[in-house]
């Protein structure tokens, strides 16, 4: 009998849980060299604009050895959170 795999609890895992418990709708993001930002959602996230993922789903997303970051879905689902994401310091300096 093979031993059970131990959960991989990364900083992203704990941050995702804390943000979800604080009332934010979160999604996993992953590196994507084909995008200018270098990152992309790891899941189809339209549904999480309406309702946040449950903690079990979040645990499944982030309990991995693959690189994952935490994305926050803005708007009503996250308490009307407005997100302004600057992809470079130069761009942020222009605002």
XYZ file of N, CA and C in Angstrom:
285
model
N 0.836 -1.166 0.000
C 0.000 0.000 0.000
C 0.892 1.243 0.000
N 0.601 2.194 -0.910
C 1.377 3.425 -0.995
C 0.969 4.379 0.120
N 1.927 5.110 0.676
C 1.567 6.102 1.699
C 0.791 7.242 1.060
N -0.112 7.843 1.811
C -0.902 8.974 1.318
C 0.011 10.167 1.084
N -0.262 10.891 0.016
C 0.507 12.096 -0.258
C 0.142 13.176 0.751
N 1.143 13.867 1.212
C 0.917 14.963 2.154
C 0.525 16.218 1.390
N -0.389 17.002 1.934
C -0.750 18.258 1.281
C 0.460 19.179 1.187
N 0.496 19.929 0.123
C 1.568 20.895 -0.072
C 0.983 22.259 0.254
N 1.353 22.773 1.396
C 0.800 24.042 1.845
C 1.842 25.133 1.639
N 1.654 25.892 0.582
C 2.573 26.965 0.216
C 2.084 28.294 0.781
N 2.904 29.318 0.625
C 2.476 30.659 1.020
C 1.210 31.061 0.266
N 1.141 30.711 -1.032
C -0.045 31.043 -1.827
C -1.283 30.344 -1.264
N -1.136 29.114 -0.828
C -2.250 28.365 -0.228
C -2.794 29.110 0.988
N -1.908 29.497 1.884
C -2.357 30.173 3.103
C -2.915 31.561 2.801
N -2.310 32.287 1.865
C -2.815 33.606 1.497
C -4.191 33.486 0.853
N -4.374 32.501 -0.006
C -5.675 32.304 -0.659
C -6.765 32.049 0.383
N -6.477 31.204 1.359
C -7.467 30.919 2.401
C -7.775 32.169 3.227
N -6.756 32.932 3.573
C -6.966 34.156 4.373
C -7.805 35.172 3.609
N -7.512 35.345 2.329
C -8.284 36.296 1.531
C -9.732 35.841 1.369
N -9.925 34.549 1.145
C -11.287 34.021 1.017
C -12.064 34.199 2.321
N -11.418 33.910 3.422
C -12.081 34.072 4.725
C -12.389 35.537 5.019
N -11.635 36.462 4.402
C -11.880 37.890 4.576
C -12.990 38.396 3.647
N -13.493 37.502 2.788
C -14.632 37.878 1.943
C -14.309 38.179 0.495
N -13.094 37.878 0.056
C -12.726 38.125 -1.331
C -12.909 36.864 -2.165
N -13.313 37.068 -3.417
C -13.389 35.962 -4.365
C -12.004 35.829 -4.986
N -11.391 34.683 -4.839
C -10.038 34.495 -5.344
C -10.004 33.376 -6.378
N -8.998 33.464 -7.235
C -8.746 32.432 -8.244
C -7.242 32.180 -8.305
N -6.839 31.010 -8.780
C -5.405 30.765 -8.956
C -4.922 31.384 -10.264
N -3.714 31.907 -10.233
C -3.073 32.380 -11.453
C -1.751 31.651 -11.601
N -1.308 31.543 -12.841
C -0.071 30.808 -13.125
C 0.764 31.580 -14.129
N 2.049 31.292 -14.170
C 2.907 31.937 -15.156
C 2.437 31.633 -16.583
N 2.476 32.641 -17.447
C 2.113 32.457 -18.853
C 3.013 33.355 -19.698
N 4.074 32.790 -20.262
C 5.018 33.599 -21.029
C 4.425 34.185 -22.304
N 3.267 33.703 -22.719
C 2.631 34.195 -23.934
C 1.819 35.468 -23.715
N 1.674 35.889 -22.470
C 0.929 37.114 -22.175
C 1.893 38.206 -21.745
N 1.537 39.436 -22.066
C 2.393 40.567 -21.715
C 2.606 40.638 -20.204
N 1.569 40.338 -19.434
C 1.673 40.401 -17.975
C 2.496 39.253 -17.405
N 2.655 38.168 -18.193
C 3.397 37.009 -17.719
C 2.601 36.096 -16.819
N 1.293 36.354 -16.701
C 0.458 35.508 -15.843
C -0.940 35.395 -16.458
N -1.644 34.348 -16.030
C -2.997 34.114 -16.532
C -3.781 33.297 -15.513
N -5.107 33.433 -15.517
C -5.916 32.590 -14.625
C -5.688 31.114 -14.944
N -5.663 30.301 -13.908
C -5.491 28.857 -14.081
C -6.826 28.137 -14.233
N -7.914 28.861 -14.031
C -9.255 28.295 -14.137
C -10.121 29.258 -14.940
N -11.216 28.739 -15.481
C -12.212 29.608 -16.090
C -12.885 30.360 -14.945
N -12.759 31.674 -14.915
C -13.112 32.399 -13.706
C -14.401 33.205 -13.781
N -15.135 33.146 -14.877
C -16.370 33.935 -15.002
C -17.351 33.638 -13.864
N -17.468 32.387 -13.471
C -18.418 32.035 -12.405
C -18.046 32.645 -11.061
N -16.746 32.919 -10.864
C -16.291 33.483 -9.590
C -16.473 35.003 -9.527
N -17.018 35.572 -10.628
C -17.451 36.962 -10.609
C -18.826 37.064 -9.945
N -19.525 35.945 -9.878
C -20.866 35.911 -9.297
C -20.878 35.398 -7.861
N -20.058 34.415 -7.596
C -19.988 33.804 -6.261
C -18.575 33.287 -6.030
N -18.033 33.464 -4.832
C -16.677 32.984 -4.571
C -16.615 31.460 -4.497
N -15.439 30.934 -4.755
C -15.209 29.495 -4.617
C -15.274 29.116 -3.138
N -15.672 27.879 -2.865
C -15.677 27.429 -1.475
C -14.256 27.036 -1.061
N -14.049 26.905 0.240
C -12.705 26.640 0.759
C -12.139 25.309 0.275
N -13.007 24.326 0.051
C -12.542 23.033 -0.451
C -11.958 23.190 -1.861
N -12.634 23.958 -2.702
C -12.143 24.207 -4.057
C -10.835 24.979 -4.015
N -10.773 25.987 -3.174
C -9.546 26.775 -3.037
C -8.394 25.884 -2.588
N -8.645 25.022 -1.623
C -7.621 24.083 -1.177
C -7.131 23.198 -2.303
N -8.047 22.729 -3.144
C -7.680 21.872 -4.272
C -6.833 22.652 -5.290
N -7.187 23.909 -5.532
C -6.421 24.723 -6.480
C -4.982 24.929 -6.033
N -4.803 25.185 -4.747
C -3.496 25.605 -4.258
C -2.681 24.497 -3.612
N -3.228 23.323 -3.458
C -2.501 22.186 -2.911
C -1.797 21.470 -4.065
N -0.738 22.107 -4.573
C -0.063 21.618 -5.763
C 1.411 21.982 -5.729
N 2.193 21.283 -6.508
C 3.602 21.645 -6.649
C 3.797 22.621 -7.811
N 2.757 22.829 -8.609
C 2.847 23.775 -9.722
C 2.863 25.203 -9.182
N 3.599 26.108 -9.837
C 3.611 27.495 -9.360
C 2.221 28.113 -9.470
N 1.782 28.709 -8.410
C 0.472 29.358 -8.373
C 0.603 30.688 -7.655
N -0.111 31.662 -8.170
C -0.275 32.933 -7.494
C -1.745 33.093 -7.150
N -2.052 34.106 -6.374
C -3.429 34.352 -5.950
C -3.953 35.567 -6.696
N -5.041 35.383 -7.412
C -5.731 36.482 -8.079
C -6.999 36.811 -7.311
N -7.323 38.085 -7.201
C -8.549 38.507 -6.534
C -9.495 39.037 -7.601
N -10.722 38.546 -7.584
C -11.752 39.004 -8.505
C -12.387 40.252 -7.890
N -12.307 41.354 -8.590
C -12.880 42.598 -8.076
C -14.382 42.676 -8.308
N -14.974 43.758 -7.849
C -16.392 44.008 -8.074
C -17.260 43.564 -6.919
N -18.557 43.466 -7.162
C -19.517 43.149 -6.096
C -19.229 41.853 -5.343
N -18.707 40.845 -6.028
C -18.454 39.556 -5.380
C -17.397 39.668 -4.282
N -16.568 40.719 -4.359
C -15.521 40.944 -3.355
C -15.753 42.259 -2.617
N -17.026 42.559 -2.343
C -17.349 43.760 -1.576
C -17.096 45.049 -2.342
N -17.313 45.012 -3.666
C -17.086 46.171 -4.551
C -15.630 46.606 -4.602
N -14.742 45.662 -4.432
C -13.317 45.940 -4.503
C -12.941 46.413 -5.906
N -12.238 47.525 -5.985
C -11.707 48.036 -7.243
C -10.229 47.682 -7.299
N -9.820 47.070 -8.396
C -8.432 46.654 -8.554
C -7.813 47.424 -9.710
N -6.674 48.015 -9.457
C -5.894 48.668 -10.499
C -4.566 47.920 -10.539
N -4.301 47.261 -11.649
C -3.129 46.400 -11.781
C -2.166 47.007 -12.793
N -1.044 47.486 -12.324
C -0.016 48.026 -13.208
C 0.991 46.930 -13.491
N 1.218 46.675 -14.765
C 2.128 45.610 -15.155
C 3.590 46.053 -15.149
N 3.825 47.347 -14.950
C 5.207 47.821 -14.869
C 5.260 49.070 -13.998
N 6.410 49.316 -13.404
C 6.610 50.508 -12.591
C 6.516 51.750 -13.476
N 7.036 51.643 -14.699
C 6.991 52.773 -15.622
C 5.558 53.194 -15.887
N 4.699 52.261 -16.131
C 3.291 52.562 -16.372
C 2.647 53.179 -15.129
N 2.914 52.655 -13.973
C 2.348 53.181 -12.737
C 2.826 54.619 -12.508
N 4.066 54.910 -12.865
C 4.599 56.259 -12.699
C 3.909 57.271 -13.610
N 3.323 56.799 -14.694
C 2.651 57.692 -15.633
C 1.256 58.101 -15.195
N 0.734 57.428 -14.233
C -0.636 57.711 -13.773
C -0.653 58.863 -12.803
